[in-house]
Amino acid sequence: MQDLASLAPILGVIGLAAAGFVYYQVKSMSAGSEDMQEIADNIHLGAMVFLKREYKIVSIFVAVAFIVLSVALSPWTGVAFLTGAVFSMLAGFFGMKAATRANVRTTQAAIDGGTASALTVAFNGGAVMGLSVASLGLLGIGIYFYFTHDTLIINGFAMGASSIALFARVGGGIYTKSADVGADLVGKVEAGIPEDDPRNPATIADNVGDCVGDTAGMGADLFESYVGSVIATMAIGATMASPLPLMTLPLLLVMAGLMASLLGVFSMRLFKNMNPERALHMPTYVAGALFVIAAFGVVRTTMPDLSAFWAVLAGLLAGVAIGFESEYYTAAKPVRDIAEASLTGAATTIIAGLAVGLESTVLPVLTICGAIYVSFSLNGLYGIAIAAVGMLSTIGVTMAVDAYGPIADNAGGISEMSSAGPEIRAITDRLDALGNTTAAMGKGFAIGSAALTALALFSAYTRTVGLETINMTEANVVIGMFIGGVMPFLLASMTMKAVGRAAFKMVNEVRRQFREIPGLMEGKAKPDYANCVAIATDGALSEMILPGLIAVIMPVVIGLGFGAETLGGFLGGATVTGVMLAIMMSNGGGAWDNAKKYIEAGAHGGKGSDAHKAAVVGDTVGDPFKDTSGPSMNILIKLMSIVSLVLVAPLLAG
Amino acid sequence: MQDLASLAPILGVIGLAAAGFVYYQVKSMSAGSEDMQEIADNIHLGAMVFLKREYKIVSIFVAVAFIVLSVALSPWTGVAFLTGAVFSMLAGFFGMKAATRANVRTTQAAIDGGTASALTVAFNGGAVMGLSVASLGLLGIGIYFYFTHDTLIINGFAMGASSIALFARVGGGIYTKSADVGADLVGKVEAGIPEDDPRNPATIADNVGDCVGDTAGMGADLFESYVGSVIATMAIGATMASPLPLMTLPLLLVMAGLMASLLGVFSMRLFKNMNPERALHMPTYVAGALFVIAAFGVVRTTMPDLSAFWAVLAGLLAGVAIGFESEYYTAAKPVRDIAEASLTGAATTIIAGLAVGLESTVLPVLTICGAIYVSFSLNGLYGIAIAAVGMLSTIGVTMAVDAYGPIADNAGGISEMSSAGPEIRAITDRLDALGNTTAAMGKGFAIGSAALTALALFSAYTRTVGLETINMTEANVVIGMFIGGVMPFLLASMTMKAVGRAAFKMVNEVRRQFREIPGLMEGKAKPDYANCVAIATDGALSEMILPGLIAVIMPVVIGLGFGAETLGGFLGGATVTGVMLAIMMSNGGGAWDNAKKYIEAGAHGGKGSDAHKAAVVGDTVGDPFKDTSGPSMNILIKLMSIVSLVLVAPLLAG
């Protein structure tokens, strides 16, 4: 069965072809009226402009890193790095392309065929991203594994993926929130026009932001986790006795996962007539069940015992559990508690939300610890890595569900902007609300997988550099832990401030347009959407550079300056505080958001009440929490681990 | 010189006598008009009621712990525990007694003799607390060290001190904030009467709260650090070759520190005519300089080389540096940034303050790492502990400056309630503002000392239990780190919710009194101060129990359930996240508070402007941050370490 691994690149190509097939299926649908097409084209254009300019800036970084890696390590590591970076960009490009085609077609499908049709289009749009992420990952790793079993080279691929991820997540997070705040604050609050009103100059940027943040950002994040977990497992396997089967296993597992995901994605046509809340979960269940069976078979035939299978299962279940835990904290009693706290003003709303965020760290951390315990006790460090692979194998379908969210959100925006009428808006609203639930679960899943992947990469680092122990009774390790632990706090502060600055510029631009464009408020003149898009783009891109560089440079400074063990402590400290802050910010932000929606649905006086005003403050604080700073933590902890593994470990060992 | 150590108890008694002398000096001053005396008596009574009821509840816990320790370890450990608990309570009692006598006499001194007199009385009132803490600590450790060099027994004293600290800090923190919110929200906002207006039913509780939180809470916190650092040093020393001089050194150092503090306290009479901003810092400088000279002499005559002296110096300087770093983040540009963010509403105020809090973790963490690096590279783990001792030796005078703050605050309240006139209020306001600066520095110092003490106790734990390594490449250690790391998040959430619940009850009671007591608003009838005091007391006491029990029980569960190394990881993880959260919450809260004051002083439209309203939201969120949850972290990390050292280590080793 091990020979099957050499088919990985072919399976990757097949997956890509399937993604292409789904894409053309989506694209062949009607894009609706001319009005709708114009709006959608604006969003599409804005997204492509952002991507192009982001990739241009990132290219400079990639080129420098390519040279450094080629000189310091080997040209092939440099080439692998380049491939990883390009593949991550490609996944983002495909996903965005599909999302910005699917959004308007979802609206039109709602008009033509109702809920089931709209659900299918939105899901298929997301599936392009999901399948692209999984297939490109498999293709890249498969090729390098086919030609070389040298982990020093293969690791480069993961570092390439990781570097793009940071810029995409941080940049996308800043973009989406600055556009969101600009559109809401000036449009909704100051000018008093509804959300997604075409007179609002920032409305296109706002819709672009949903794609840029939730599609491209999340995609790059999960692509990084996916590639990182597989490569960490290979790197750990390579250091053990009889490495080949141990290195092949993760590849076989993600191959099984991709096939299961393909079947899951195509199974959607069986479920589309169920109510959408159930239907959207079905492909995940199908793929999960198929994958478990396949994983059992793979482990049984290639391994001496079933222990690796239990690790895979532990990872998979932990991912599901963390998703549900996130959903609890962003949907159930905690949200109602925050809504109640809104009755006594903004201050108590903030305190209640922070308390929810802080508390919500407990269960996911225990879940991660459970997965670590099960997988490690059966398989050692290798087990932790293979558990991460298990969690991420069915990324094709998990990511599809995630990427569905912003498409449904966009579809709602387009139906509003094109005045599609209340019945259509009701359909897109329902699909959008469903997207909020899957987004919460997806964020939890992203954090959980980032935590396990970071630990896997950390383990791979310790094995590669030959560390028998990272001893916390030594001062250098304690110092490393403290400095590492403070990194997520620093990055959280930087990204929150960045959103503030970028949003400030956007607010000023929207105000300027309302003031200076005659006839805009009366609907006689069109706003300058492109300028808002340009401002959001510039703001996000200029603010993403410093956090990105810090994350890449710090492990090098610590590792080369203070040695391998201190760097180990550094990574450990960063992972612990990074995971906590990520969960706290993600869930706290989501809970505030939903508390506001709960009040808007009629509780505590509904829209316009004092409680609602207080809840809006909570939601505004929660926005950078859940969409910028929180998700940035995921990347930070993975990227710092991977830089340590790829760049620092060989230098220290050599 | 080592024989001098046996004089420690005698020096402790001398210190106590000096504290008594200062107390009677303060008490002999005029307590002013009958009006003033009545107000002061109410505050005094409220504080004593709280202390008595707190101590009654704590006694149950102390009795149970005494039995457990006596049976599980040895009766003498139980007795030492009991002594530590009683001494901590005594220090709190003396300090509160002095503070609630000095407050009204500060107001009267301002009337009789102006700023210099008032400053002296307030400082002397604080000095009683400072000298009591230092002297009782020295007395207790000195006695046990004289009769036995068995660290298993002496450690019990530290655990006694630590247990009281948790309840005092958490309970005091909840008390002060619930009273504060109740007084402000209903009195200032709803009824529109000024701060400290005698018609406000919660105003006495509010003033009691200042003493309960900032005097008793801070005192117990620093008493714990002081005792903990000395005992950790002894415990580490006991495990090394030729232990006696290593065990004696910390005792000699704190003896030198107490003498330096005594001279520092009494030197205040030389400086009282300087401007108060400078005068208040002089005793600290005098004591610090004297202590450095004495420490040099002690190390030179009792140690083979000067390495321990450099550790002491590193600790001392780190404490000073962290104080100044805290002051920067709660006074300078960061505060102006938050004030500016208030111009765009409450949400941006919150985001700006959180960003300041997050960022403010970086410098203190680097400072702590610097102290660890210097002290460890010269002396190993022993060095970290001796650095903590160095930081805390002059606690007599550091604590005096800290305890000055709430006295000045109270003096302002009394001058308002007794209508003492604007010139008097100007004096007390100036002294109060100075108290806010020293409070910020004091909080920074408390966190820094807690971090070093926790690390010292952690080191003592590893040495006592005989752990050669706590290996972060083992899964159980990683699991320990994660579970430990989540503890501060859990405690922060619990304490923030507790403040909310307690404040809610207080708000309802104040509203009830305004509604049901006829003639209250017209000043014809008196409010029922006592009932508000009772509600704040009940709320605080019932809410402090669960967090306290969790902190004590968790290390036992982890240690006995998963072994010594996992517990080591647990303590490491908790210390890292606990220190970060403590700094973030403390500085963030302080910065919000001062941003509000900055606006009230006239910036951005001053009082009543929209910016001011936004800043009030920030301040209200900051209150539980800086006075309840943040400071609770200090105790949590020390207490969990000390429980591990005292209770778990012997059980695991035995």
PDB file of C-alpha atoms in Angstrom, chain A residues 185 337 344 346-348 350-352 354-359 361-362 365-366 368-370 372-373 376-377 381 384 451 455 458 462 467-486 488-490 492-493 496-497 500 504 511 562 568-573 575-577 579-581 584-585 592 616-618 620-622 624-625, chain B residues 185 337 344 346-348 350-352 354-359 361-362 365-366 368-370 372-373 376-377 381 384 451 455 458 462 467-486 488-490 492-493 496-497 500 504 511 562 568-573 575-577 579-581 584-585 592 616-618 620-622 624-625:
ATOM      1  CA  LEU A 185     -19.971  53.926  11.420  1.00  0.00           C
ATOM      2  CA  ASP A 337     -25.881  36.689  29.534  1.00  0.00           C
ATOM      3  CA  THR A 344     -27.007  48.178  32.242  1.00  0.00           C
ATOM      4  CA  ALA A 346     -21.797  49.426  27.425  1.00  0.00           C
ATOM      5  CA  ALA A 347     -19.373  48.869  30.302  1.00  0.00           C
ATOM      6  CA  THR A 348     -21.195  45.826  31.659  1.00  0.00           C
ATOM      7  CA  ILE A 350     -17.806  44.648  27.663  1.00  0.00           C
ATOM      8  CA  ILE A 351     -17.117  43.072  31.053  1.00  0.00           C
ATOM      9  CA  ALA A 352     -19.584  40.257  30.395  1.00  0.00           C
ATOM     10  CA  LEU A 354     -14.550  39.534  28.261  1.00  0.00           C
ATOM     11  CA  ALA A 355     -15.614  37.157  31.020  1.00  0.00           C
ATOM     12  CA  VAL A 356     -17.187  34.851  28.427  1.00  0.00           C
ATOM     13  CA  GLY A 357     -14.064  34.958  26.288  1.00  0.00           C
ATOM     14  CA  LEU A 358     -11.788  34.247  29.225  1.00  0.00           C
ATOM     15  CA  GLU A 359     -13.935  31.370  30.464  1.00  0.00           C
ATOM     16  CA  THR A 361     -10.628  28.949  26.960  1.00  0.00           C
ATOM     17  CA  VAL A 362     -11.093  26.186  29.518  1.00  0.00           C
ATOM     18  CA  VAL A 365      -7.730  23.602  26.233  1.00  0.00           C
ATOM     19  CA  LEU A 366      -8.871  20.490  28.079  1.00  0.00           C
ATOM     20  CA  ILE A 368      -6.579  19.669  23.189  1.00  0.00           C
ATOM     21  CA  CYS A 369      -4.921  18.175  26.266  1.00  0.00           C
ATOM     22  CA  GLY A 370      -7.110  15.102  25.914  1.00  0.00           C
ATOM     23  CA  ILE A 372      -2.405  15.111  23.248  1.00  0.00           C
ATOM     24  CA  TYR A 373      -2.735  12.604  26.059  1.00  0.00           C
ATOM     25  CA  PHE A 376       1.172  10.730  22.875  1.00  0.00           C
ATOM     26  CA  SER A 377       0.654   7.874  25.268  1.00  0.00           C
ATOM     27  CA  LEU A 381       5.647  12.796  19.782  1.00  0.00           C
ATOM     28  CA  ILE A 384       0.695  14.317  18.457  1.00  0.00           C
ATOM     29  CA  ALA A 451      -2.615  24.326  18.354  1.00  0.00           C
ATOM     30  CA  LEU A 455       2.790  21.334  18.808  1.00  0.00           C
ATOM     31  CA  PHE A 458       7.450  22.076  17.832  1.00  0.00           C
ATOM     32  CA  THR A 462      13.005  19.251  18.926  1.00  0.00           C
ATOM     33  CA  LEU A 467      17.001  18.087  21.773  1.00  0.00           C
ATOM     34  CA  GLU A 468      16.505  15.328  24.317  1.00  0.00           C
ATOM     35  CA  THR A 469      15.074  17.762  26.817  1.00  0.00           C
ATOM     36  CA  ILE A 470      13.796  21.316  27.117  1.00  0.00           C
ATOM     37  CA  ASN A 471      14.290  21.726  30.801  1.00  0.00           C
ATOM     38  CA  MET A 472      12.019  24.202  32.548  1.00  0.00           C
ATOM     39  CA  THR A 473      14.238  24.175  35.620  1.00  0.00           C
ATOM     40  CA  GLU A 474      16.889  25.986  33.583  1.00  0.00           C
ATOM     41  CA  ALA A 475      16.716  29.757  33.515  1.00  0.00           C
ATOM     42  CA  ASN A 476      17.261  30.066  29.770  1.00  0.00           C
ATOM     43  CA  VAL A 477      14.174  27.947  29.108  1.00  0.00           C
ATOM     44  CA  VAL A 478      12.124  30.003  31.563  1.00  0.00           C
ATOM     45  CA  ILE A 479      13.340  33.185  29.889  1.00  0.00           C
ATOM     46  CA  GLY A 480      12.437  31.688  26.520  1.00  0.00           C
ATOM     47  CA  MET A 481       8.965  30.833  27.792  1.00  0.00           C
ATOM     48  CA  PHE A 482       8.375  34.357  29.039  1.00  0.00           C
ATOM     49  CA  ILE A 483       9.609  36.058  25.873  1.00  0.00           C
ATOM     50  CA  GLY A 484       7.680  33.587  23.730  1.00  0.00           C
ATOM     51  CA  GLY A 485       4.620  34.026  25.905  1.00  0.00           C
ATOM     52  CA  VAL A 486       4.640  37.777  25.445  1.00  0.00           C
ATOM     53  CA  PRO A 488       1.032  36.896  21.162  1.00  0.00           C
ATOM     54  CA  PHE A 489       0.250  39.817  23.480  1.00  0.00           C
ATOM     55  CA  LEU A 490       2.459  42.059  21.372  1.00  0.00           C
ATOM     56  CA  ALA A 492      -2.574  41.230  19.451  1.00  0.00           C
ATOM     57  CA  SER A 493      -1.817  44.797  20.450  1.00  0.00           C
ATOM     58  CA  MET A 496      -5.748  45.897  17.145  1.00  0.00           C
ATOM     59  CA  LYS A 497      -4.036  49.232  16.754  1.00  0.00           C
ATOM     60  CA  GLY A 500      -7.959  51.309  14.431  1.00  0.00           C
ATOM     61  CA  PHE A 504      -9.869  55.795  10.796  1.00  0.00           C
ATOM     62  CA  ARG A 511     -17.330  61.103   5.166  1.00  0.00           C
ATOM     63  CA  PHE A 562      20.430  31.839  22.945  1.00  0.00           C
ATOM     64  CA  GLY A 568      12.185  25.460  22.574  1.00  0.00           C
ATOM     65  CA  GLY A 569      10.998  27.302  25.664  1.00  0.00           C
ATOM     66  CA  PHE A 570      10.145  30.292  23.492  1.00  0.00           C
ATOM     67  CA  LEU A 571       7.947  28.184  21.210  1.00  0.00           C
ATOM     68  CA  GLY A 572       6.263  26.493  24.169  1.00  0.00           C
ATOM     69  CA  GLY A 573       5.450  29.791  25.858  1.00  0.00           C
ATOM     70  CA  THR A 575       1.962  28.326  21.899  1.00  0.00           C
ATOM     71  CA  VAL A 576       0.378  28.365  25.356  1.00  0.00           C
ATOM     72  CA  THR A 577      -0.463  32.073  25.444  1.00  0.00           C
ATOM     73  CA  VAL A 579      -3.818  29.429  21.938  1.00  0.00           C
ATOM     74  CA  MET A 580      -5.456  31.038  24.981  1.00  0.00           C
ATOM     75  CA  LEU A 581      -5.622  34.498  23.425  1.00  0.00           C
ATOM     76  CA  MET A 584     -10.556  34.141  24.127  1.00  0.00           C
ATOM     77  CA  MET A 585     -10.640  36.715  21.340  1.00  0.00           C
ATOM     78  CA  TRP A 592     -20.657  39.949  21.378  1.00  0.00           C
ATOM     79  CA  VAL A 616     -23.241  47.555  19.299  1.00  0.00           C
ATOM     80  CA  VAL A 617     -20.281  48.751  21.373  1.00  0.00           C
ATOM     81  CA  GLY A 618     -19.578  45.147  22.324  1.00  0.00           C
ATOM     82  CA  THR A 620     -17.463  46.772  17.546  1.00  0.00           C
ATOM     83  CA  VAL A 621     -14.864  45.746  20.138  1.00  0.00           C
ATOM     84  CA  GLY A 622     -15.429  42.132  19.177  1.00  0.00           C
ATOM     85  CA  PRO A 624     -11.001  43.045  15.599  1.00  0.00           C
ATOM     86  CA  PHE A 625     -10.986  40.405  18.346  1.00  0.00           C
TER      87      PHE A 625
ATOM     88  CA  LEU B 185     -23.751  54.323  39.018  1.00  0.00           C
ATOM     89  CA  ASP B 337      -3.932  57.838  23.036  1.00  0.00           C
ATOM     90  CA  THR B 344     -14.891  58.304  18.477  1.00  0.00           C
ATOM     91  CA  ALA B 346     -16.854  53.846  23.807  1.00  0.00           C
ATOM     92  CA  ALA B 347     -15.867  51.025  21.446  1.00  0.00           C
ATOM     93  CA  THR B 348     -12.649  52.700  20.301  1.00  0.00           C
ATOM     94  CA  ILE B 350     -12.101  49.969  24.885  1.00  0.00           C
ATOM     95  CA  ILE B 351     -10.036  48.819  21.920  1.00  0.00           C
ATOM     96  CA  ALA B 352      -7.348  51.424  22.610  1.00  0.00           C
ATOM     97  CA  LEU B 354      -6.966  46.774  25.562  1.00  0.00           C
ATOM     98  CA  ALA B 355      -4.194  47.463  23.069  1.00  0.00           C
ATOM     99  CA  VAL B 356      -2.306  49.460  25.705  1.00  0.00           C
ATOM    100  CA  GLY B 357      -2.749  46.689  28.254  1.00  0.00           C
ATOM    101  CA  LEU B 358      -1.594  44.006  25.829  1.00  0.00           C
ATOM    102  CA  GLU B 359       1.429  46.006  24.729  1.00  0.00           C
ATOM    103  CA  THR B 361       3.295  43.328  29.010  1.00  0.00           C
ATOM    104  CA  VAL B 362       6.419  43.452  26.860  1.00  0.00           C
ATOM    105  CA  VAL B 365       8.470  40.684  30.957  1.00  0.00           C
ATOM    106  CA  LEU B 366      11.825  41.608  29.441  1.00  0.00           C
ATOM    107  CA  ILE B 368      11.897  40.082  34.692  1.00  0.00           C
ATOM    108  CA  CYS B 369      13.840  38.009  32.166  1.00  0.00           C
ATOM    109  CA  GLY B 370      16.822  40.305  32.636  1.00  0.00           C
ATOM    110  CA  ILE B 372      16.406  36.041  35.940  1.00  0.00           C
ATOM    111  CA  TYR B 373      19.312  35.999  33.520  1.00  0.00           C
ATOM    112  CA  PHE B 376      20.669  32.635  37.492  1.00  0.00           C
ATOM    113  CA  SER B 377      23.867  32.849  35.497  1.00  0.00           C
ATOM    114  CA  LEU B 381      18.153  28.648  40.884  1.00  0.00           C
ATOM    115  CA  ILE B 384      16.469  33.699  41.218  1.00  0.00           C
ATOM    116  CA  ALA B 451       6.560  36.773  39.323  1.00  0.00           C
ATOM    117  CA  LEU B 455       9.575  31.427  40.133  1.00  0.00           C
ATOM    118  CA  PHE B 458       8.668  26.957  41.685  1.00  0.00           C
ATOM    119  CA  THR B 462      11.615  21.347  41.884  1.00  0.00           C
ATOM    120  CA  LEU B 467      13.197  17.002  39.876  1.00  0.00           C
ATOM    121  CA  GLU B 468      16.312  17.186  37.734  1.00  0.00           C
ATOM    122  CA  THR B 469      14.278  18.165  34.713  1.00  0.00           C
ATOM    123  CA  ILE B 470      10.826  19.315  33.685  1.00  0.00           C
ATOM    124  CA  ASN B 471      10.980  18.262  30.098  1.00  0.00           C
ATOM    125  CA  MET B 472       8.816  20.198  27.685  1.00  0.00           C
ATOM    126  CA  THR B 473       9.287  17.555  25.007  1.00  0.00           C
ATOM    127  CA  GLU B 474       7.185  15.188  27.145  1.00  0.00           C
ATOM    128  CA  ALA B 475       3.437  15.298  26.600  1.00  0.00           C
ATOM    129  CA  ASN B 476       2.561  15.309  30.299  1.00  0.00           C
ATOM    130  CA  VAL B 477       4.565  18.505  30.786  1.00  0.00           C
ATOM    131  CA  VAL B 478       2.915  20.118  27.787  1.00  0.00           C
ATOM    132  CA  ILE B 479      -0.488  19.117  29.136  1.00  0.00           C
ATOM    133  CA  GLY B 480       0.484  20.528  32.513  1.00  0.00           C
ATOM    134  CA  MET B 481       1.529  23.801  30.868  1.00  0.00           C
ATOM    135  CA  PHE B 482      -1.760  24.127  29.035  1.00  0.00           C
ATOM    136  CA  ILE B 483      -3.917  23.344  32.053  1.00  0.00           C
ATOM    137  CA  GLY B 484      -1.802  25.613  34.238  1.00  0.00           C
ATOM    138  CA  GLY B 485      -1.914  28.300  31.587  1.00  0.00           C
ATOM    139  CA  VAL B 486      -5.686  28.264  31.477  1.00  0.00           C
ATOM    140  CA  PRO B 488      -5.447  32.500  35.254  1.00  0.00           C
ATOM    141  CA  PHE B 489      -7.991  32.867  32.424  1.00  0.00           C
ATOM    142  CA  LEU B 490     -10.520  30.938  34.488  1.00  0.00           C
ATOM    143  CA  ALA B 492      -9.993  36.222  35.735  1.00  0.00           C
ATOM    144  CA  SER B 493     -13.368  35.250  34.331  1.00  0.00           C
ATOM    145  CA  MET B 496     -14.956  39.600  36.797  1.00  0.00           C
ATOM    146  CA  LYS B 497     -18.325  37.899  36.945  1.00  0.00           C
ATOM    147  CA  GLY B 500     -20.716  42.072  38.310  1.00  0.00           C
ATOM    148  CA  PHE B 504     -25.700  44.394  40.888  1.00  0.00           C
ATOM    149  CA  ARG B 511     -31.759  52.494  44.471  1.00  0.00           C
ATOM    150  CA  PHE B 562      -0.228  13.146  37.187  1.00  0.00           C
ATOM    151  CA  GLY B 568       6.037  21.499  37.266  1.00  0.00           C
ATOM    152  CA  GLY B 569       4.683  22.176  33.788  1.00  0.00           C
ATOM    153  CA  PHE B 570       1.408  23.287  35.335  1.00  0.00           C
ATOM    154  CA  LEU B 571       3.145  25.842  37.552  1.00  0.00           C
ATOM    155  CA  GLY B 572       5.264  27.092  34.663  1.00  0.00           C
ATOM    156  CA  GLY B 573       2.269  27.573  32.389  1.00  0.00           C
ATOM    157  CA  THR B 575       3.115  31.654  35.954  1.00  0.00           C
ATOM    158  CA  VAL B 576       3.613  32.692  32.330  1.00  0.00           C
ATOM    159  CA  THR B 577      -0.035  33.442  31.568  1.00  0.00           C
ATOM    160  CA  VAL B 579       2.051  37.338  34.888  1.00  0.00           C
ATOM    161  CA  MET B 580       0.926  38.468  31.420  1.00  0.00           C
ATOM    162  CA  LEU B 581      -2.726  38.801  32.394  1.00  0.00           C
ATOM    163  CA  MET B 584      -2.266  43.571  31.012  1.00  0.00           C
ATOM    164  CA  MET B 585      -5.230  44.020  33.340  1.00  0.00           C
ATOM    165  CA  TRP B 592      -8.400  53.834  31.288  1.00  0.00           C
ATOM    166  CA  VAL B 616     -16.236  56.541  31.791  1.00  0.00           C
ATOM    167  CA  VAL B 617     -17.106  53.271  30.035  1.00  0.00           C
ATOM    168  CA  GLY B 618     -13.394  52.523  29.759  1.00  0.00           C
ATOM    169  CA  THR B 620     -15.732  51.098  34.487  1.00  0.00           C
ATOM    170  CA  VAL B 621     -14.341  48.170  32.512  1.00  0.00           C
ATOM    171  CA  GLY B 622     -10.911  48.951  33.918  1.00  0.00           C
ATOM    172  CA  PRO B 624     -12.352  45.073  37.934  1.00  0.00           C
ATOM    173  CA  PHE B 625      -9.325  44.729  35.642  1.00  0.00           C
TER     174      PHE B 625
END
